[in-house]
Amino acid sequence: MAGMTQTAPESALEHIHAPLGVIHRLFETHASENAGGYSASDFGKLAQTHFQSVFGGSNAVKRIPVYDQAQTELKSGSLVRFRCMVQDPGYGEELHLSVARIMNCETGEQQQKFSQYTDAEHRLDDGWEVDYGSAANVFTEKEVAYCVSVPGQSAWAQLEADSLESAMEAMSLGGGGSSKFAQSAEKYPIPGQRHSAALVKFYAPSTAPKASTVIDVVGIFELGHNARARETGDESAAWPCIHAIYHREVQSHELLPALPPVQPSEYAGRRAMCLTHLASVLGGDELAAQYLLLHLLSKTVRVQDAKVGKLALNLIGVPAGSEPQPAEFAFGNRASRWVGEAVSQLVPFSVSVPFNLQLLNKSSFTPNAEQGDLRAGVLQLAPGTEVLCDETCLSEGTLDERGVRNLQAMQTAIIDQTVSYVYPFQPIEMPTSLRVLVLSTGKSILHSDCEVHVSESSRRFLASVARAGPPADVRPLDPMHSEQLRQYVELARHLDFGIPKDVSDHISGEYAASRRNAHSKGEAMVTQEELALTITVARLISVSKGESELSVESWAEAVALEQRRKERNAQAKQKSTSKSAAPPS
């Protein structure tokens, strides 16, 4: 086996161009070492280990063509990579004759024939046929999952190849245009968006990951037929299949650029840089920028039955745009698009959801399998996806029953961090992990964890952006600083965090004292909900500074920040009330 694990360039090229030949040689070795026997699980491990040894390095794996980058044809039987989201993990199971006993019809000679990581039937020479009655035949099952491009994946988070030329050297390319492969539009979460899809087939010991999992797959590409399409009589379309040799689950922090680790002393500088950038995006509004940063650093942590750590944010005061809303999931309002693009530059996955009446009434936000096939919903997204909801395009009209259900689904995702998968007998609530940012002109129709009215100067700035686009003097981040901020946001979000007992006692004592003081003065007392929000803000302020424990100082900073937010919101509401009460001129 020593010769099978060489990593010379010519060996890597053979594994890319002719992986099935490599697989067959591996089987011959496996069979000889096991006295002709065959274990599907053991052989699967052998194939995984071998291909990982060849392409284990980051530079070596970049030689494998990226499935998404092929716009026309792929060479069937070549090795490909696909970063994808599992949309339907229960697409079916297929039985395959992996080891067949074949017999020569004239001489009666018998041989063993192997076939795996392909849907093709055993190719036999003239005079040979499969002895289907032989006890030596081995059938194996493969799990089939319908996988799609990760919805909202930022360009910077996509798979890298050495170069376009090396990425395509195992492909046969023609002219431009979209893929000719069959795919189901109803199985992609974002209606109307161009994407890639494939039936990914998993062999023992691997199993199909659960729905919405993001994975990197290395496998053998092949054009085949969809078993479900065959059941309905539609066998004409060519379906792309990837026979997974190995795969791994992808976490968002693994998509970071290759930069030196952030040292504890560097967090303050990165935090200041990020706040300056976000404030410039919001027209100089430092308070709103601080809450936007805290929102980007938030993540849902499940503690028993509670969901803590999330910070769904509603920025109020974003002016409506004058341009018509496109009939697709994209922002028509230049101001909303400006904020959304700035956010998407910092996170690996972000999805725009315009609250246009037509889209709300005709789309489906929840996945549905009532007809047997799991159709995607807008909220079937990868863990950690940033969901940007634009209410500035919401006009007068009537929400029909589907539109109401869609808003309820978004509200449930915000509050409970679950998405309902509708199955024939009953819906199943599946846990999710989405950050939701709502941009609205007035108070949102959705309940968020935190509301922030943008400043008057920010309103004027965003109104200018809505009319004519961003001003020329506002420069985008350069590539180096963009990478540094992406690294900072992801690393800070995933810091381990705790609250020491002495700080917890301090917070409890302060909370009890504030309630006693408010009661004695006949004032409104701090609610448990307000306390929970302040604790969340304090936690996020701490991780934004690279701290793994909450300090009394960060707690005091959170209390002061919350006081500023409440004062601004109260002033904005009072001003709005005064305007509405003023007599017409």
XYZ file of C-alpha atoms in Angstrom, residues 72-471:
400
model
C -21.369 23.831 -18.645
C -19.984 20.291 -18.518
C -18.007 18.227 -16.056
C -16.095 15.179 -17.104
C -18.023 12.209 -15.770
C -15.844 10.032 -13.575
C -13.594 12.855 -12.365
C -12.973 13.949 -8.815
C -14.711 17.134 -7.628
C -15.192 19.222 -4.487
C -18.529 20.686 -3.465
C -19.211 22.976 -0.516
C -22.932 22.564 -0.030
C -25.853 22.566 2.344
C -27.786 19.355 2.867
C -31.312 20.325 1.810
C -32.961 16.895 1.928
C -31.022 14.200 3.808
C -33.775 11.623 3.317
C -33.831 11.638 -0.460
C -33.713 7.862 -0.419
C -31.542 4.799 -0.210
C -30.221 2.869 -3.174
C -29.122 -0.750 -3.364
C -25.999 -1.379 -5.387
C -24.306 -4.617 -6.408
C -20.796 -3.768 -5.213
C -19.225 -7.216 -5.580
C -20.678 -9.437 -8.289
C -19.895 -13.052 -9.093
C -19.690 -13.241 -12.891
C -19.569 -16.387 -15.019
C -18.360 -17.213 -18.494
C -21.319 -18.738 -20.322
C -19.132 -21.063 -22.427
C -16.421 -22.212 -20.024
C -18.210 -21.838 -16.693
C -15.250 -19.886 -15.331
C -16.157 -17.614 -12.425
C -14.618 -14.307 -11.382
C -15.292 -11.525 -8.909
C -16.240 -8.084 -10.273
C -16.157 -4.890 -8.165
C -18.090 -1.656 -8.625
C -18.518 1.206 -6.155
C -18.734 5.020 -6.157
C -20.733 4.824 -9.373
C -24.284 4.105 -10.511
C -23.103 2.389 -13.676
C -23.880 -1.283 -14.135
C -21.037 -3.797 -14.217
C -19.393 -3.682 -17.650
C -18.832 -7.229 -18.876
C -16.992 -8.655 -21.847
C -18.898 -10.699 -24.408
C -19.803 -14.133 -23.115
C -19.854 -13.093 -19.455
C -22.891 -12.502 -17.271
C -23.665 -11.822 -13.621
C -24.661 -14.859 -11.595
C -27.423 -13.177 -9.602
C -28.078 -16.387 -7.662
C -24.579 -16.552 -6.243
C -24.228 -16.261 -2.473
C -20.926 -14.482 -3.091
C -22.680 -11.356 -4.417
C -22.504 -8.373 -2.070
C -25.153 -5.663 -2.159
C -24.492 -2.388 -0.366
C -26.745 0.536 0.452
C -25.929 4.156 -0.224
C -27.799 7.047 1.355
C -28.810 9.810 -1.032
C -29.085 13.471 -0.021
C -30.153 16.417 -2.152
C -27.496 19.093 -1.644
C -27.420 22.689 -2.833
C -25.055 25.654 -2.880
C -24.988 27.244 0.569
C -27.682 29.967 0.488
C -26.199 33.428 0.856
C -22.580 32.283 0.819
C -20.271 35.278 0.516
C -17.730 35.245 -2.288
C -14.865 35.342 0.203
C -16.107 32.170 1.945
C -16.227 29.978 -1.156
C -13.860 27.115 -1.921
C -10.524 28.103 -3.390
C -8.754 26.547 -6.358
C -5.109 27.013 -7.356
C -6.238 28.848 -10.472
C -9.057 28.721 -12.963
C -6.906 26.619 -15.271
C -5.992 24.029 -12.644
C -9.540 23.989 -11.327
C -10.835 23.056 -14.758
C -8.167 20.652 -15.914
C -10.348 17.627 -15.116
C -13.373 19.179 -16.807
C -14.519 19.443 -20.388
C -15.762 22.991 -20.900
C -17.734 24.551 -23.718
C -19.137 28.060 -24.088
C -20.735 30.148 -21.397
C -24.224 29.780 -20.058
C -25.976 28.003 -17.240
C -25.666 24.360 -16.339
C -27.655 21.914 -18.426
C -28.088 19.600 -15.463
C -31.546 18.987 -14.091
C -32.404 20.456 -10.702
C -35.508 21.235 -8.718
C -36.175 24.944 -8.160
C -38.485 24.103 -5.252
C -35.609 22.563 -3.319
C -33.566 25.760 -3.045
C -34.463 28.054 -0.121
C -34.183 31.387 -1.955
C -36.623 31.476 -4.897
C -35.228 32.622 -8.216
C -31.558 32.595 -7.228
C -29.072 30.782 -9.409
C -27.404 27.893 -7.633
C -25.804 24.488 -8.012
C -27.330 21.225 -6.851
C -26.375 17.570 -6.848
C -27.479 14.228 -5.481
C -24.709 13.338 -3.028
C -24.456 9.611 -2.330
C -22.892 8.433 0.918
C -21.308 4.995 1.375
C -20.629 3.110 4.598
C -19.398 3.975 7.127
C -20.616 7.504 6.283
C -24.260 8.530 6.569
C -26.115 11.535 5.212
C -25.791 14.544 7.561
C -28.916 16.179 8.922
C -30.813 18.901 7.062
C -29.169 22.351 6.766
C -25.700 21.034 7.644
C -22.898 22.629 5.619
C -20.359 20.120 4.353
C -17.330 19.935 2.096
C -17.600 16.852 -0.094
C -14.838 15.209 -2.110
C -16.244 12.622 -4.454
C -16.619 11.259 -7.953
C -18.872 13.198 -10.293
C -21.215 11.256 -12.538
C -24.296 12.008 -14.603
C -27.066 9.693 -13.545
C -30.797 9.496 -13.150
C -32.880 10.578 -10.227
C -34.637 7.582 -8.667
C -37.589 9.785 -7.738
C -37.810 11.140 -11.259
C -37.780 7.548 -12.476
C -40.757 6.816 -10.228
C -42.724 9.629 -11.865
C -41.760 8.530 -15.348
C -39.424 11.460 -16.093
C -36.148 9.757 -16.972
C -34.995 12.127 -19.713
C -33.106 14.655 -17.576
C -29.483 14.076 -16.631
C -29.022 14.464 -12.877
C -25.618 15.356 -11.446
C -24.459 12.919 -8.770
C -21.434 13.093 -6.504
C -20.381 9.801 -4.970
C -18.841 10.978 -1.694
C -15.490 9.417 -0.847
C -15.121 11.625 2.203
C -16.767 14.717 3.616
C -16.530 16.954 6.649
C -18.911 19.297 8.387
C -17.951 22.962 7.965
C -18.112 25.467 10.815
C -18.283 29.172 9.987
C -15.037 30.022 11.806
C -13.217 27.514 9.567
C -13.886 29.786 6.580
C -11.663 32.541 7.924
C -8.787 33.879 5.835
C -5.363 32.462 6.633
C -4.098 35.179 8.970
C -1.909 35.064 12.084
C -3.941 34.375 15.253
C -5.454 37.404 16.979
C -3.582 38.053 20.203
C -5.552 39.190 23.296
C -3.871 42.597 23.100
C -5.127 43.063 19.520
C -8.856 42.771 20.233
C -9.202 46.401 21.323
C -7.714 47.621 18.052
C -9.860 45.332 15.929
C -12.954 46.346 17.901
C -12.243 50.037 17.357
C -11.654 49.450 13.656
C -14.924 47.538 13.305
C -16.918 50.191 15.197
C -15.436 52.956 13.042
C -16.370 51.053 9.891
C -19.934 50.298 11.002
C -20.439 53.877 12.145
C -19.405 55.116 8.700
C -21.923 52.736 7.133
C -24.624 54.279 9.351
C -23.672 57.886 8.686
C -21.606 58.359 11.846
C -24.110 56.856 14.320
C -21.799 55.393 16.973
C -24.572 54.108 19.247
C -26.300 52.169 16.453
C -22.885 50.920 15.289
C -22.195 49.494 18.764
C -25.456 47.556 18.766
C -24.884 46.379 15.202
C -21.484 45.006 16.243
C -23.001 43.268 19.268
C -25.631 41.768 16.987
C -22.947 40.417 14.641
C -21.128 38.843 17.598
C -24.238 37.168 19.001
C -24.992 33.481 18.770
C -27.670 31.237 20.204
C -26.621 29.056 23.122
C -29.087 26.475 24.396
C -29.083 26.120 28.172
C -31.594 23.417 29.093
C -34.852 24.731 27.586
C -33.720 28.345 27.289
C -32.100 30.047 24.286
C -29.638 32.656 25.452
C -27.032 34.822 23.764
C -29.092 35.820 20.731
C -29.614 39.490 19.870
C -32.131 39.988 17.073
C -31.820 43.692 16.240
C -34.301 46.173 14.760
C -32.734 49.348 13.362
C -35.574 51.886 13.195
C -35.487 54.969 11.011
C -34.148 53.570 7.745
C -35.976 55.580 5.063
C -37.984 53.906 2.320
C -36.491 53.879 -1.154
C -37.942 55.392 -4.298
C -36.956 52.563 -6.632
C -39.456 49.776 -7.353
C -38.920 46.548 -5.443
C -37.624 43.797 -7.779
C -39.789 40.697 -8.040
C -37.108 38.585 -6.356
C -35.310 38.171 -3.057
C -33.144 41.269 -3.375
C -33.270 44.739 -1.847
C -34.658 47.473 -4.079
C -34.039 50.183 -1.483
C -30.474 51.475 -1.951
C -30.175 52.289 1.764
C -31.151 48.768 2.833
C -28.856 47.317 0.194
C -26.006 49.536 1.446
C -26.347 48.260 5.009
C -26.882 44.668 3.850
C -23.783 44.653 1.655
C -21.675 46.054 4.486
C -22.866 43.281 6.799
C -22.352 40.564 4.168
C -18.706 41.612 3.827
C -18.138 40.539 7.436
C -20.050 37.247 7.658
C -19.772 34.045 5.580
C -23.527 33.556 5.026
C -26.153 36.290 4.654
C -29.602 36.276 3.068
C -31.770 39.262 2.094
C -35.496 38.964 2.777
C -37.493 41.943 1.469
C -40.900 42.243 3.137
C -42.628 42.860 -0.149
C -46.315 41.869 -0.029
C -46.114 39.911 -3.261
C -43.094 37.909 -2.088
C -44.585 37.327 1.359
C -47.824 36.034 -0.145
C -46.335 33.738 -2.768
C -43.203 32.368 -1.040
C -42.930 29.707 1.616
C -40.707 30.369 4.619
C -40.985 26.850 6.070
C -39.839 23.565 4.466
C -42.717 21.315 3.460
C -42.801 17.560 2.830
C -46.563 17.043 2.668
C -46.239 15.782 -0.915
C -43.447 13.363 -0.007
C -40.574 15.470 -1.333
C -39.027 18.003 1.067
C -39.493 21.390 -0.561
C -37.237 24.091 0.792
C -38.434 27.126 2.712
C -36.754 30.524 2.913
C -35.736 29.808 6.515
C -34.025 26.498 5.724
C -30.602 28.062 6.071
C -27.145 27.139 7.261
C -26.390 27.586 10.981
C -25.112 31.077 11.726
C -26.674 32.697 8.653
C -27.336 36.425 8.877
C -30.958 37.140 7.861
C -31.513 40.753 6.780
C -35.203 41.667 6.728
C -36.147 44.852 4.885
C -39.460 46.297 6.031
C -38.900 49.605 4.259
C -40.451 48.103 1.123
C -43.619 46.992 2.935
C -46.567 48.810 1.366
C -50.263 48.924 2.089
C -52.165 45.832 1.080
C -53.480 42.533 2.331
C -51.465 39.637 3.633
C -53.114 36.390 2.658
C -53.006 33.246 4.775
C -49.604 32.197 3.453
C -48.164 35.654 4.099
C -49.392 35.564 7.700
C -47.843 32.099 8.173
C -44.561 33.380 6.760
C -44.430 36.268 9.225
C -45.265 33.885 12.057
C -42.445 31.587 10.932
C -39.964 34.478 10.947
C -41.161 35.544 14.396
C -40.752 31.992 15.720
C -37.227 31.852 14.287
C -36.394 35.108 16.104
C -37.861 34.198 19.490
C -37.516 30.412 19.702
C -34.708 29.823 17.178
C -36.688 27.017 15.570
C -38.037 26.405 12.074
C -41.086 24.241 11.476
C -40.682 21.420 8.950
C -44.165 20.499 7.729
C -44.566 16.735 7.332
C -47.729 14.821 6.351
C -48.857 13.979 9.869
C -47.509 16.856 11.943
C -44.955 19.658 11.806
C -41.604 19.131 13.486
C -39.838 22.068 15.127
C -36.167 21.926 14.181
C -33.564 23.988 16.072
C -31.783 26.650 14.071
C -29.203 29.342 14.721
C -29.992 32.496 12.762
C -29.099 36.118 13.444
C -31.944 38.381 12.334
C -31.436 42.081 11.533
C -34.615 44.036 10.713
C -34.391 47.372 8.881
C -37.559 49.426 9.196
C -38.768 53.002 8.840
C -41.032 52.772 11.904
C -41.444 50.138 14.583
C -41.202 46.687 13.064
C -44.147 44.328 12.769
C -41.778 41.716 14.225
C -40.731 41.570 17.857
C -36.938 41.705 18.168
C -34.701 41.338 21.192
C -33.449 44.901 20.838
C -34.700 48.065 19.100
C -32.464 51.007 18.222
C -33.660 54.214 16.579
C -30.897 55.546 14.342
C -29.849 59.160 14.915
C -31.208 62.095 12.920
C -27.882 62.458 11.100
C -28.000 58.763 10.248
C -31.537 59.155 8.881
C -30.400 62.008 6.628
C -27.361 60.030 5.468
C -29.390 56.908 4.687
C -32.053 59.022 2.946
C -29.300 60.372 0.685
C -28.100 56.832 0.007
C -31.682 55.774 -0.800
C -31.991 58.614 -3.336
C -28.619 58.540 -5.060
C -26.547 55.695 -3.647
C -23.571 55.917 -1.271
C -21.480 59.109 -1.456
